Amino acid sequence: YEIDIKDGSGNVLRTITGLSVNSWLYSAANQVADFTAQLEQGDTLHLSIYQMSAIFGRGTGKTVALNL
């Protein structure tokens, strides 16, 4: 799997690669590095999740907005 963390305009702030499981923890330190503050209740996290394939490469992905 790969995950793109995006800002509200769709710009990629961070790409997480090499995930071999279907979960990942977005640490407070990474949130501050990406957004200058830790995400809080009422914020929205935009991300795209991709499954990787040896044949297809990076899949088409699913983009979601998570309301915290």
N, CA and C atoms as an extended XYZ file, in Angstrom:
204
Properties=species:S:1:pos:R:3:atomname:S:1:resname:S:1:resid:I:1 pbc="F F F"
N         0.829       -1.181        0.000 N   TYR     1
C         0.000        0.000        0.000 CA  TYR     1
C         0.873        1.244        0.000 C   TYR     1
N         0.322        2.322       -0.548 N   GLU     2
C         0.906        3.649       -0.427 CA  GLU     2
C        -0.213        4.612       -0.047 C   GLU     2
N         0.148        5.642        0.690 N   ILE     3
C        -0.820        6.653        1.116 CA  ILE     3
C        -0.252        8.022        0.795 C   ILE     3
N        -1.061        8.869        0.167 N   ASP     4
C        -0.719       10.279       -0.039 CA  ASP     4
C        -1.535       11.101        0.941 C   ASP     4
N        -0.868       11.890        1.772 N   ILE     5
C        -1.521       12.852        2.650 CA  ILE     5
C        -1.578       14.156        1.874 C   ILE     5
N        -2.769       14.765        1.811 N   LYS     6
C        -2.959       15.957        0.980 CA  LYS     6
C        -3.498       17.124        1.801 C   LYS     6
N        -3.258       18.328        1.297 N   ASP     7
C        -3.893       19.488        1.897 CA  ASP     7
C        -5.285       19.641        1.284 C   ASP     7
N        -6.027       20.625        1.717 N   GLY     8
C        -7.390       20.814        1.243 CA  GLY     8
C        -7.500       21.128       -0.240 C   GLY     8
N        -6.393       21.547       -0.866 N   SER     9
C        -6.386       21.842       -2.300 CA  SER     9
C        -5.978       20.641       -3.146 C   SER     9
N        -5.645       19.524       -2.486 N   GLY    10
C        -5.247       18.327       -3.214 CA  GLY    10
C        -3.755       18.178       -3.444 C   GLY    10
N        -2.955       19.107       -2.919 N   ASN    11
C        -1.502       19.004       -3.043 CA  ASN    11
C        -0.977       17.926       -2.103 C   ASN    11
N        -0.096       17.076       -2.591 N   VAL    12
C         0.472       16.006       -1.776 CA  VAL    12
C         1.511       16.583       -0.824 C   VAL    12
N         1.292       16.359        0.474 N   LEU    13
C         2.212       16.836        1.503 CA  LEU    13
C         3.204       15.756        1.911 C   LEU    13
N         2.771       14.505        1.845 N   ARG    14
C         3.596       13.386        2.295 CA  ARG    14
C         3.099       12.125        1.601 C   ARG    14
N         4.039       11.265        1.199 N   THR    15
C         3.695        9.957        0.645 CA  THR    15
C         4.322        8.891        1.518 C   THR    15
N         3.496        7.972        1.978 N   ILE    16
C         3.955        6.851        2.789 CA  ILE    16
C         4.055        5.652        1.858 C   ILE    16
N         5.236        5.045        1.795 N   THR    17
C         5.463        3.927        0.885 CA  THR    17
C         5.888        2.692        1.669 C   THR    17
N         5.847        1.550        0.990 N   GLY    18
C         6.371        0.317        1.562 CA  GLY    18
C         5.507       -0.304        2.638 C   GLY    18
N         4.238        0.059        2.704 N   LEU    19
C         3.352       -0.536        3.703 CA  LEU    19
C         2.966       -1.944        3.285 C   LEU    19
N         3.169       -2.899        4.167 N   SER    20
C         2.810       -4.285        3.858 CA  SER    20
C         1.554       -4.722        4.613 C   SER    20
N         0.976       -3.812        5.379 N   VAL    21
C        -0.272       -4.071        6.100 CA  VAL    21
C        -1.265       -2.971        5.727 C   VAL    21
N        -2.527       -3.191        6.063 N   ASN    22
C        -3.547       -2.216        5.662 CA  ASN    22
C        -3.873       -1.218        6.775 C   ASN    22
N        -2.865       -0.852        7.575 N   SER    23
C        -3.056        0.177        8.590 CA  SER    23
C        -1.770        0.989        8.730 C   SER    23
N        -1.907        2.202        9.256 N   TRP    24
C        -0.769        3.094        9.441 CA  TRP    24
C        -1.149        4.150       10.471 C   TRP    24
N        -0.230        4.521       11.330 N   LEU    25
C        -0.465        5.527       12.358 CA  LEU    25
C         0.144        6.852       11.919 C   LEU    25
N        -0.677        7.873       11.845 N   TYR    26
C        -0.233        9.222       11.476 CA  TYR    26
C         0.146        9.942       12.765 C   TYR    26
N         1.430        9.931       13.094 N   SER    27
C         1.892       10.443       14.381 CA  SER    27
C         1.669       11.950       14.507 C   SER    27
N         1.611       12.405       15.753 N   ALA    28
C         1.459       13.830       16.025 CA  ALA    28
C         2.616       14.623       15.423 C   ALA    28
N         3.830       14.068       15.504 N   ALA    29
C         5.000       14.759       14.943 CA  ALA    29
C         4.872       14.927       13.433 C   ALA    29
N         4.388       13.907       12.735 N   ASN    30
C         4.193       14.009       11.286 CA  ASN    30
C         3.080       14.994       10.948 C   ASN    30
N         2.031       15.024       11.752 N   GLN    31
C         0.945       15.983       11.526 CA  GLN    31
C         1.462       17.409       11.639 C   GLN    31
N         2.267       17.671       12.656 N   VAL    32
C         2.836       19.015       12.850 CA  VAL    32
C         3.769       19.365       11.695 C   VAL    32
N         4.565       18.405       11.246 N   ALA    33
C         5.469       18.653       10.116 CA  ALA    33
C         4.683       18.981        8.848 C   ALA    33
N         3.534       18.341        8.663 N   ASP    34
C         2.744       18.549        7.444 CA  ASP    34
C         1.824       19.762        7.522 C   ASP    34
N         1.247       20.021        8.686 N   PHE    35
C         0.213       21.054        8.805 CA  PHE    35
C         0.575       22.177        9.780 C   PHE    35
N         1.753       22.165       10.360 N   THR    36
C         2.246       23.120       11.366 CA  THR    36
C         1.490       23.035       12.694 C   THR    36
N         0.568       22.107       12.832 N   ALA    37
C        -0.148       21.869       14.088 CA  ALA    37
C        -0.743       20.471       14.036 C   ALA    37
N        -0.971       19.897       15.207 N   GLN    38
C        -1.615       18.591       15.257 CA  GLN    38
C        -3.076       18.742       14.860 C   GLN    38
N        -3.585       17.773       14.111 N   LEU    39
C        -4.983       17.807       13.709 CA  LEU    39
C        -5.875       17.667       14.934 C   LEU    39
N        -7.015       18.355       14.898 N   GLU    40
C        -7.938       18.371       16.031 CA  GLU    40
C        -9.345       18.043       15.573 C   GLU    40
N       -10.206       17.830       16.530 N   GLN    41
C       -11.612       17.592       16.237 CA  GLN    41
C       -12.141       18.758       15.407 C   GLN    41
N       -12.865       18.449       14.350 N   GLY    42
C       -13.396       19.462       13.442 CA  GLY    42
C       -12.554       19.654       12.194 C   GLY    42
N       -11.285       19.189       12.227 N   ASP    43
C       -10.419       19.262       11.048 CA  ASP    43
C       -10.782       18.144       10.065 C   ASP    43
N       -10.345       18.302        8.830 N   THR    44
C       -10.546       17.285        7.805 CA  THR    44
C        -9.194       16.850        7.279 C   THR    44
N        -8.994       15.540        7.203 N   LEU    45
C        -7.771       14.956        6.661 CA  LEU    45
C        -8.086       14.382        5.295 C   LEU    45
N        -7.387       14.864        4.272 N   HIS    46
C        -7.570       14.388        2.900 CA  HIS    46
C        -6.437       13.418        2.580 C   HIS    46
N        -6.787       12.256        2.055 N   LEU    47
C        -5.761       11.292        1.678 CA  LEU    47
C        -6.228       10.397        0.549 C   LEU    47
N        -5.236        9.821       -0.130 N   SER    48
C        -5.495        8.831       -1.175 CA  SER    48
C        -4.738        7.567       -0.789 C   SER    48
N        -5.404        6.436       -0.944 N   ILE    49
C        -4.831        5.141       -0.589 CA  ILE    49
C        -4.721        4.307       -1.859 C   ILE    49
N        -3.542        3.712       -2.052 N   TYR    50
C        -3.268        2.931       -3.253 CA  TYR    50
C        -2.803        1.538       -2.869 C   TYR    50
N        -3.306        0.534       -3.563 N   GLN    51
C        -2.766       -0.807       -3.404 CA  GLN    51
C        -1.718       -1.006       -4.482 C   GLN    51
N        -0.585       -1.564       -4.087 N   MET    52
C         0.527       -1.771       -5.010 CA  MET    52
C         0.466       -3.179       -5.597 C   MET    52
N         0.873       -3.302       -6.865 N   SER    53
C         0.867       -4.587       -7.551 CA  SER    53
C         2.155       -4.728       -8.353 C   SER    53
N         2.713       -5.924       -8.352 N   ALA    54
C         3.919       -6.185       -9.145 CA  ALA    54
C         3.624       -6.058      -10.635 C   ALA    54
N         2.390       -6.287      -11.040 N   ILE    55
C         2.020       -6.221      -12.459 CA  ILE    55
C         1.524       -4.827      -12.841 C   ILE    55
N         0.631       -4.256      -12.047 N   PHE    56
C        -0.017       -2.989      -12.379 CA  PHE    56
C         0.717       -1.784      -11.799 C   PHE    56
N         1.513       -1.991      -10.762 N   GLY    57
C         2.166       -0.864      -10.092 CA  GLY    57
C         1.224       -0.218       -9.104 C   GLY    57
N         1.253        1.087       -9.047 N   ARG    58
C         0.367        1.828       -8.140 CA  ARG    58
C        -1.036        1.813       -8.720 C   ARG    58
N        -1.972        1.272       -7.963 N   GLY    59
C        -3.360        1.208       -8.427 CA  GLY    59
C        -3.986        2.585       -8.590 C   GLY    59
N        -5.243        2.604       -8.970 N   THR    60
C        -5.923        3.876       -9.221 CA  THR    60
C        -6.205        4.646       -7.939 C   THR    60
N        -6.284        3.966       -6.832 N   GLY    61
C        -6.418        4.633       -5.548 CA  GLY    61
C        -7.836        5.053       -5.204 C   GLY    61
N        -8.017        5.313       -3.938 N   LYS    62
C        -9.274        5.802       -3.408 CA  LYS    62
C        -8.966        7.061       -2.613 C   LYS    62
N        -9.587        8.173       -2.965 N   THR    63
C        -9.395        9.434       -2.269 CA  THR    63
C       -10.553        9.645       -1.306 C   THR    63
N       -10.221        9.990       -0.069 N   VAL    64
C       -11.231       10.190        0.954 CA  VAL    64
C       -10.922       11.452        1.750 C   VAL    64
N       -11.943       12.007        2.363 N   ALA    65
C       -11.802       13.114        3.306 CA  ALA    65
C       -12.337       12.620        4.636 C   ALA    65
N       -11.473       12.554        5.637 N   LEU    66
C       -11.866       12.094        6.963 CA  LEU    66
C       -12.138       13.300        7.853 C   LEU    66
N       -13.370       13.415        8.332 N   ASN    67
C       -13.721       14.492        9.237 CA  ASN    67
C       -13.437       14.035       10.652 C   ASN    67
N       -12.535       14.732       11.317 N   LEU    68
C       -12.114       14.332       12.660 CA  LEU    68
C       -13.054       14.883       13.716 C   LEU    68
